[in-house]
XYZ file of C-alpha atoms in Angstrom:
469
model
C 197.707 -16.553 249.927
C 197.054 -13.206 248.302
C 196.153 -13.094 244.618
C 196.835 -10.123 242.434
C 193.801 -8.530 240.848
C 194.618 -8.334 237.146
C 191.985 -5.867 236.067
C 191.871 -4.104 232.703
C 194.254 -1.216 232.123
C 193.913 1.744 229.824
C 194.909 1.308 226.208
C 197.232 4.316 226.487
C 199.132 2.758 229.383
C 199.102 -0.706 227.785
C 200.620 0.314 224.462
C 202.985 3.033 225.683
C 204.398 0.713 228.365
C 204.957 -2.105 225.902
C 206.362 0.249 223.326
C 208.768 1.651 225.904
C 209.903 -1.853 226.921
C 210.357 -2.838 223.276
C 212.162 0.437 222.552
C 214.548 -0.020 225.500
C 215.286 -3.615 224.498
C 215.920 -2.542 220.916
C 218.144 0.353 221.976
C 220.152 -1.945 224.282
C 220.766 -4.344 221.392
C 221.598 -1.418 219.130
C 223.967 0.015 221.749
C 225.725 -3.332 222.189
C 226.170 -3.742 218.450
C 227.268 -0.130 218.011
C 229.806 -0.370 220.846
C 231.272 -3.525 219.371
C 231.477 -1.891 215.948
C 233.038 1.313 217.366
C 235.550 -0.761 219.325
C 236.549 -2.849 216.308
C 236.696 0.156 213.979
C 238.744 2.182 216.466
C 241.138 -0.733 216.959
C 241.559 -1.139 213.203
C 242.115 2.582 212.639
C 244.627 2.888 215.434
C 246.540 -0.177 214.316
C 246.713 1.310 210.815
C 248.044 4.574 212.267
C 250.570 2.660 214.379
C 251.689 0.877 211.234
C 252.053 4.193 209.457
C 253.997 5.538 212.450
C 256.348 2.564 212.375
C 256.995 2.948 208.628
C 257.484 6.721 208.957
C 259.909 6.288 211.857
C 261.879 3.613 209.970
C 262.212 5.884 206.923
C 263.310 8.913 208.980
C 265.793 6.826 210.984
C 267.301 5.430 207.780
C 267.765 8.973 206.424
C 269.162 10.416 209.676
C 272.885 11.102 209.995
C 273.027 11.282 213.805
C 270.937 8.403 215.090
C 271.275 9.171 218.788
C 270.153 12.819 218.411
C 266.984 11.716 216.609
C 265.613 9.576 219.442
C 264.207 12.633 221.218
C 262.522 13.791 218.023
C 260.980 10.349 217.568
C 259.616 10.444 221.108
C 258.075 13.902 220.562
C 256.613 12.792 217.263
C 255.136 9.758 218.997
C 253.544 12.011 221.608
C 251.970 14.058 218.822
C 250.631 10.907 217.146
C 249.164 9.719 220.465
C 247.252 12.982 220.794
C 245.973 12.580 217.231
C 244.844 9.050 218.109
C 243.067 10.470 221.221
C 244.844 7.959 223.440
C 245.463 8.634 227.124
C 248.756 6.655 227.048
C 251.012 6.963 224.022
C 252.420 3.855 222.329
C 255.859 2.470 223.199
C 258.400 2.728 220.375
C 261.543 0.615 220.014
C 264.390 0.836 217.489
C 266.289 -2.430 217.385
C 269.003 -4.103 215.393
C 268.403 -7.218 213.366
C 268.756 -9.440 216.444
C 266.128 -7.460 218.350
C 268.455 -5.538 220.670
C 266.937 -2.188 221.657
C 269.011 0.774 220.415
C 267.045 3.764 221.710
C 268.174 4.270 225.323
C 264.911 5.307 227.035
C 261.838 4.725 224.961
C 258.885 6.891 225.914
C 260.383 8.836 228.740
C 258.163 10.812 231.053
C 255.567 10.125 233.678
C 252.500 8.356 232.374
C 254.454 6.578 229.622
C 254.193 2.811 229.327
C 257.635 1.990 230.769
C 255.875 -0.480 233.000
C 254.898 -2.488 229.894
C 258.308 -3.701 228.761
C 261.884 -2.529 228.201
C 262.505 -5.219 225.656
C 260.836 -6.377 222.508
C 259.438 -9.915 222.844
C 261.333 -12.262 220.497
C 258.000 -13.562 219.108
C 257.722 -10.275 217.212
C 260.700 -11.112 214.989
C 259.871 -14.793 214.539
C 256.606 -14.079 212.733
C 256.390 -12.467 209.289
C 253.214 -10.638 210.289
C 253.529 -6.868 210.485
C 250.845 -6.658 213.176
C 250.825 -9.220 215.941
C 248.901 -9.708 219.182
C 250.955 -11.000 222.126
C 250.715 -11.482 225.868
C 253.343 -9.440 227.725
C 253.501 -9.484 231.527
C 250.028 -11.019 231.601
C 248.446 -8.316 229.402
C 247.303 -8.374 225.776
C 249.574 -6.230 223.639
C 249.540 -5.331 219.959
C 252.908 -4.919 218.196
C 253.547 -3.301 214.838
C 256.962 -3.598 213.183
C 258.590 -2.046 210.130
C 262.083 -2.789 208.738
C 264.794 -0.083 208.638
C 266.252 -0.140 205.108
C 269.556 1.643 204.313
C 270.866 1.321 200.761
C 268.367 -1.459 200.076
C 269.728 -3.396 203.014
C 267.867 -4.038 206.247
C 269.746 -2.729 209.289
C 267.103 -3.174 211.997
C 263.527 -2.803 213.072
C 261.109 -0.166 214.338
C 258.601 -1.743 216.724
C 255.571 0.072 218.177
C 253.813 -1.557 221.116
C 250.535 -0.678 222.829
C 248.192 -2.420 225.251
C 245.020 -3.795 223.662
C 242.733 -2.114 226.203
C 244.373 1.274 225.510
C 243.888 0.857 221.762
C 240.183 0.159 222.243
C 239.656 2.883 224.847
C 236.867 4.978 223.301
C 235.030 6.307 226.347
C 234.180 9.590 224.647
C 232.548 7.817 221.707
C 230.644 5.595 224.115
C 229.356 8.620 225.985
C 228.181 10.241 222.763
C 226.495 7.001 221.697
C 224.711 6.632 225.024
C 223.520 10.261 224.923
C 222.256 9.750 221.367
C 220.407 6.513 222.179
C 218.864 7.913 225.357
C 217.698 10.952 223.385
C 216.215 8.746 220.674
C 214.479 6.620 223.305
C 212.902 9.608 225.019
C 211.885 11.147 221.712
C 210.375 7.869 220.506
C 208.422 7.379 223.733
C 207.077 10.938 223.677
C 206.045 10.600 220.019
C 204.282 7.255 220.545
C 202.607 8.589 223.701
C 201.024 11.548 221.938
C 200.182 9.557 218.786
C 198.508 6.843 220.869
C 196.654 9.475 222.854
C 195.393 11.074 219.642
C 194.239 7.731 218.242
C 192.557 6.858 221.535
C 190.367 9.966 221.601
C 187.776 8.707 219.061
C 187.897 5.196 220.577
C 187.213 6.641 224.027
C 184.376 8.667 222.521
C 182.891 5.458 221.077
C 183.299 3.746 224.472
C 181.427 6.586 226.175
C 178.733 6.400 223.500
C 178.456 2.634 224.059
C 177.913 3.219 227.770
C 175.266 5.781 226.848
C 173.536 3.269 224.554
C 173.736 0.639 227.316
C 171.711 2.980 229.511
C 169.055 3.220 226.807
C 170.001 6.663 225.482
C 170.542 6.392 221.709
C 170.982 10.118 221.074
C 174.780 10.022 220.672
C 177.158 12.598 219.217
C 180.406 11.417 217.593
C 182.989 13.004 215.315
C 181.768 11.889 211.901
C 184.976 12.611 209.998
C 188.065 11.041 211.611
C 191.007 10.877 209.214
C 192.038 7.278 210.014
C 190.153 4.790 207.806
C 189.672 2.105 210.472
C 188.491 4.604 213.088
C 186.217 6.244 210.504
C 184.634 2.847 209.824
C 184.284 2.181 213.561
C 182.582 5.523 214.228
C 180.351 5.240 211.159
C 179.290 1.682 212.035
C 178.551 2.674 215.624
C 176.432 5.624 214.540
C 174.524 3.394 212.129
C 174.017 0.873 214.932
C 172.678 3.608 217.220
C 170.296 4.793 214.480
C 169.163 1.211 213.912
C 168.570 0.723 217.631
C 166.545 3.924 217.653
C 164.410 2.577 214.827
C 164.018 -0.787 216.541
C 163.034 0.924 219.774
C 160.390 2.897 217.897
C 159.236 -0.312 216.217
C 159.077 -2.069 219.597
C 156.908 0.707 220.996
C 154.708 0.639 217.907
C 154.541 -3.154 218.082
C 153.369 -3.068 221.669
C 150.707 -0.519 220.812
C 149.766 -2.320 217.585
C 149.578 -5.817 219.058
C 147.620 -4.512 222.018
C 145.197 -2.786 219.665
C 144.955 -5.703 217.203
C 144.284 -8.193 219.975
C 142.020 -5.930 221.985
C 139.784 -4.977 219.043
C 138.560 -8.484 218.158
C 138.301 -9.427 221.844
C 136.171 -6.344 222.514
C 134.113 -7.067 219.428
C 133.617 -10.714 220.393
C 132.681 -9.759 223.939
C 130.080 -7.263 222.740
C 128.588 -9.629 220.167
C 128.349 -12.578 222.548
C 126.890 -10.351 225.268
C 124.219 -9.127 222.850
C 123.284 -12.682 221.817
C 123.233 -13.922 225.431
C 121.037 -11.073 226.609
C 118.578 -11.677 223.757
C 119.086 -8.208 222.310
C 119.312 -9.728 218.824
C 117.223 -12.580 217.515
C 116.554 -14.447 214.329
C 118.706 -13.646 211.316
C 120.484 -10.808 213.126
C 121.508 -13.268 215.837
C 123.001 -15.568 213.204
C 124.838 -12.620 211.639
C 126.304 -11.687 215.016
C 127.507 -15.246 215.521
C 129.126 -15.263 212.033
C 130.951 -12.027 212.830
C 132.064 -13.521 216.142
C 133.501 -16.588 214.375
C 135.409 -14.378 211.933
C 136.915 -12.373 214.786
C 137.890 -15.617 216.545
C 139.522 -16.844 213.343
C 141.433 -13.578 213.061
C 142.656 -13.953 216.631
C 143.700 -17.527 215.911
C 145.592 -16.398 212.816
C 147.567 -13.756 214.728
C 148.359 -16.187 217.544
C 149.351 -18.833 214.994
C 151.676 -16.318 213.298
C 153.379 -15.598 216.609
C 153.752 -19.280 217.448
C 155.072 -20.179 213.991
C 157.573 -17.325 214.008
C 158.843 -18.219 217.477
C 159.089 -21.902 216.535
C 161.108 -21.128 213.413
C 163.359 -18.659 215.281
C 164.008 -21.290 217.960
C 164.830 -23.972 215.370
C 161.771 -26.052 216.195
C 160.295 -25.908 212.701
C 160.372 -28.951 210.407
C 161.446 -28.524 206.779
C 160.920 -31.448 204.385
C 162.616 -30.752 201.077
C 162.032 -32.827 197.943
C 162.746 -32.635 194.250
C 159.877 -30.552 192.865
C 158.655 -29.660 189.395
C 158.749 -25.891 189.868
C 156.646 -25.170 186.750
C 153.707 -27.189 188.055
C 154.164 -26.114 191.689
C 154.163 -22.384 190.880
C 151.113 -22.702 188.604
C 149.170 -24.638 191.257
C 149.959 -22.109 194.000
C 149.000 -19.187 191.748
C 145.669 -20.760 190.689
C 144.731 -21.691 194.258
C 145.306 -18.127 195.418
C 143.427 -16.654 192.450
C 140.332 -18.710 193.260
C 139.751 -16.506 196.306
C 140.794 -13.316 194.485
C 138.986 -13.595 191.175
C 138.910 -9.840 190.594
C 142.709 -9.621 190.456
C 144.428 -9.600 187.044
C 147.103 -12.306 187.533
C 149.723 -13.656 185.147
C 151.723 -16.850 185.755
C 154.773 -17.000 183.508
C 156.854 -20.188 183.379
C 159.564 -21.225 180.893
C 158.994 -23.838 178.164
C 161.452 -26.271 179.758
C 160.855 -27.827 183.155
C 162.775 -26.476 186.148
C 163.455 -28.715 189.144
C 164.537 -27.614 192.609
C 164.965 -29.115 196.077
C 162.371 -27.352 198.224
C 159.547 -27.887 200.684
C 156.357 -27.324 198.637
C 154.209 -26.492 201.679
C 156.664 -23.900 203.017
C 157.170 -22.450 199.535
C 153.398 -22.094 199.289
C 153.366 -20.205 202.596
C 155.975 -17.796 201.298
C 154.247 -17.197 197.989
C 150.802 -16.793 199.552
C 152.221 -14.145 201.887
C 153.893 -12.322 198.966
C 150.693 -12.487 196.906
C 148.635 -11.134 199.824
C 151.072 -8.245 200.272
C 150.931 -7.489 196.534
C 147.124 -7.557 196.637
C 147.062 -5.097 199.529
C 149.371 -2.737 197.583
C 147.256 -2.764 194.400
C 145.022 -0.019 193.132
C 141.716 -0.819 191.465
C 143.296 -1.542 188.061
C 146.540 -3.178 189.193
C 147.916 -6.600 188.305
C 150.133 -9.293 189.803
C 152.659 -11.460 187.947
C 154.403 -14.646 189.053
C 157.521 -15.202 186.944
C 159.492 -18.445 187.198
C 163.044 -18.610 185.861
C 166.079 -20.712 186.623
C 167.117 -20.012 190.163
C 164.324 -17.623 191.155
C 160.627 -16.861 191.477
C 159.571 -13.225 191.095
C 156.287 -11.928 192.512
C 155.632 -8.586 190.858
C 152.809 -6.112 191.336
C 151.890 -2.747 189.833
C 151.071 -1.131 193.155
C 152.286 2.161 194.592
C 155.613 0.769 195.797
C 157.477 0.924 199.093
C 158.760 4.301 200.330
C 162.543 4.656 200.160
C 162.861 5.106 203.926
C 161.066 1.784 204.563
C 162.936 -0.453 202.108
C 165.700 -1.350 204.558
C 163.116 -2.292 207.231
C 160.656 -4.493 205.342
C 162.266 -7.702 206.669
C 162.419 -6.474 210.267
C 160.106 -8.369 212.576
C 156.967 -6.449 213.635
C 157.647 -3.654 211.124
C 154.609 -2.354 209.253
C 154.670 0.470 206.748
C 152.733 3.652 207.357
C 150.297 2.980 204.512
C 149.751 -0.626 205.511
C 148.923 0.266 209.101
C 145.880 2.167 207.879
C 144.663 -0.578 205.517
C 145.458 -3.965 207.078
C 145.646 -5.260 210.598
C 148.496 -7.589 211.459
C 151.650 -8.153 213.489
C 154.261 -7.354 210.844
C 155.666 -10.908 210.832
C 154.785 -11.978 207.298
C 157.972 -10.965 205.456
C 160.422 -11.774 208.281
C 158.775 -15.194 208.690
C 158.891 -15.804 204.931
C 162.563 -14.852 204.751
C 163.407 -17.245 207.580
C 161.437 -20.004 205.842
C 163.299 -19.377 202.583
C 166.677 -19.553 204.295
C 165.744 -22.733 206.113
C 165.160 -24.291 202.672
C 168.531 -23.132 201.332
C 167.092 -20.160 199.461
C 166.597 -16.470 200.204
C 163.869 -13.859 199.942
C 164.919 -10.428 198.718
C 163.349 -7.142 197.710
C 164.430 -6.978 194.080
C 163.062 -3.522 193.303
C 160.335 -1.095 194.318
C 159.306 2.109 192.578
C 156.137 4.126 192.178
C 155.279 1.711 189.314
C 155.314 -1.402 191.487
C 157.292 -3.811 193.647
C 159.067 -7.094 192.952
C 160.040 -9.659 195.601
C 162.234 -12.603 194.589
C 162.731 -16.067 196.045
C 166.259 -17.015 195.038
C 167.857 -20.445 195.362
C 170.906 -22.153 193.900
C 170.004 -25.811 193.492
C 167.966 -25.901 190.318
C 168.021 -27.994 187.172
């Protein structure tokens, strides 16, 4: 058994094909409805004209002095009316007495006339009071229209006009015009939608080509930055921003690789040299002890970096335990601030808490990790006379410093993993995981870590949560 490969098709073909199918279906329904309406309207108009013809003939016959001589004139007038009605076969006209006996000797003479229809008026015409009546004559549907012949306010007979139903509704010319019009509209509509779809597809195809370019690792894309359609403008703008962000991340990845390699290699090289010197007896006594102390510090620094990587990966993988509890935030913030200040006595620190007690559901150990990281970052940003403030308020903790601030170009990247600012690279070694790790910790506790503001007068980071009392 063979299976059909249903692969993707172009958007232009997809939409134009479906539009064409929908357009054809709609035009068919419209044509059917229009044909029915034309048929009914034509039938109504022609019946009205037949009624007028019957009344006119009855009036002229009543006013005529020589009835027999007027039959020819009635036939010619009927031929004229048939041409006005645009009918291939003219109606059949009868002049009868009150009993229905036909008085005109040869109604509708001439080849092509409807003599084959009937030479007598069906008696059902005179039984009914209806002026217009539909009957079956010789197996065919026939419409009859009658009008009384009144002479001196006395009825002397009838004028009856008969015509086949299919001849009354014969509107081939109108149908042809309708079909031409609908076909023209269909072609015009398809051409318009084809070119409009093609125009809309151009920027989408450009984005698709740019996506393929990005997939190959080339982020230097060129796209029309000012499409007029709002949705396409947003698509192009978002894609360009994504490409720029990928470029930044690629640069950060390269810098990370170089930075991590350097940060890990430096202490390893230092440790290797120090241990080698001690083993070879190059240093002795107090100098030997100093070398060993330096070695231990380098080992601790290596352990800290490795621990940061392991903690970050554990939290990212969801393998980190958070134990929240109802905490007195006033006491918790003061304790964390004092503990940090013990090892940084030279720093001017202020801990500001409200007079009333604030409670929040949080993990005190993880909150301490976040705040210690923020305080360390603030300390690294300080000048010699700077200060740090911890401000507790309902729903947030602000850690504010009076340092030099974060450059505008780096503000959007401070929470990116492995990102380190240009100034910080020169002052502090690290992996650039502190803020991203802290933000993930805050979110795991139902809070968030944000950069509230940063200017040349200082920076403020805020831990924001909702469940406080």
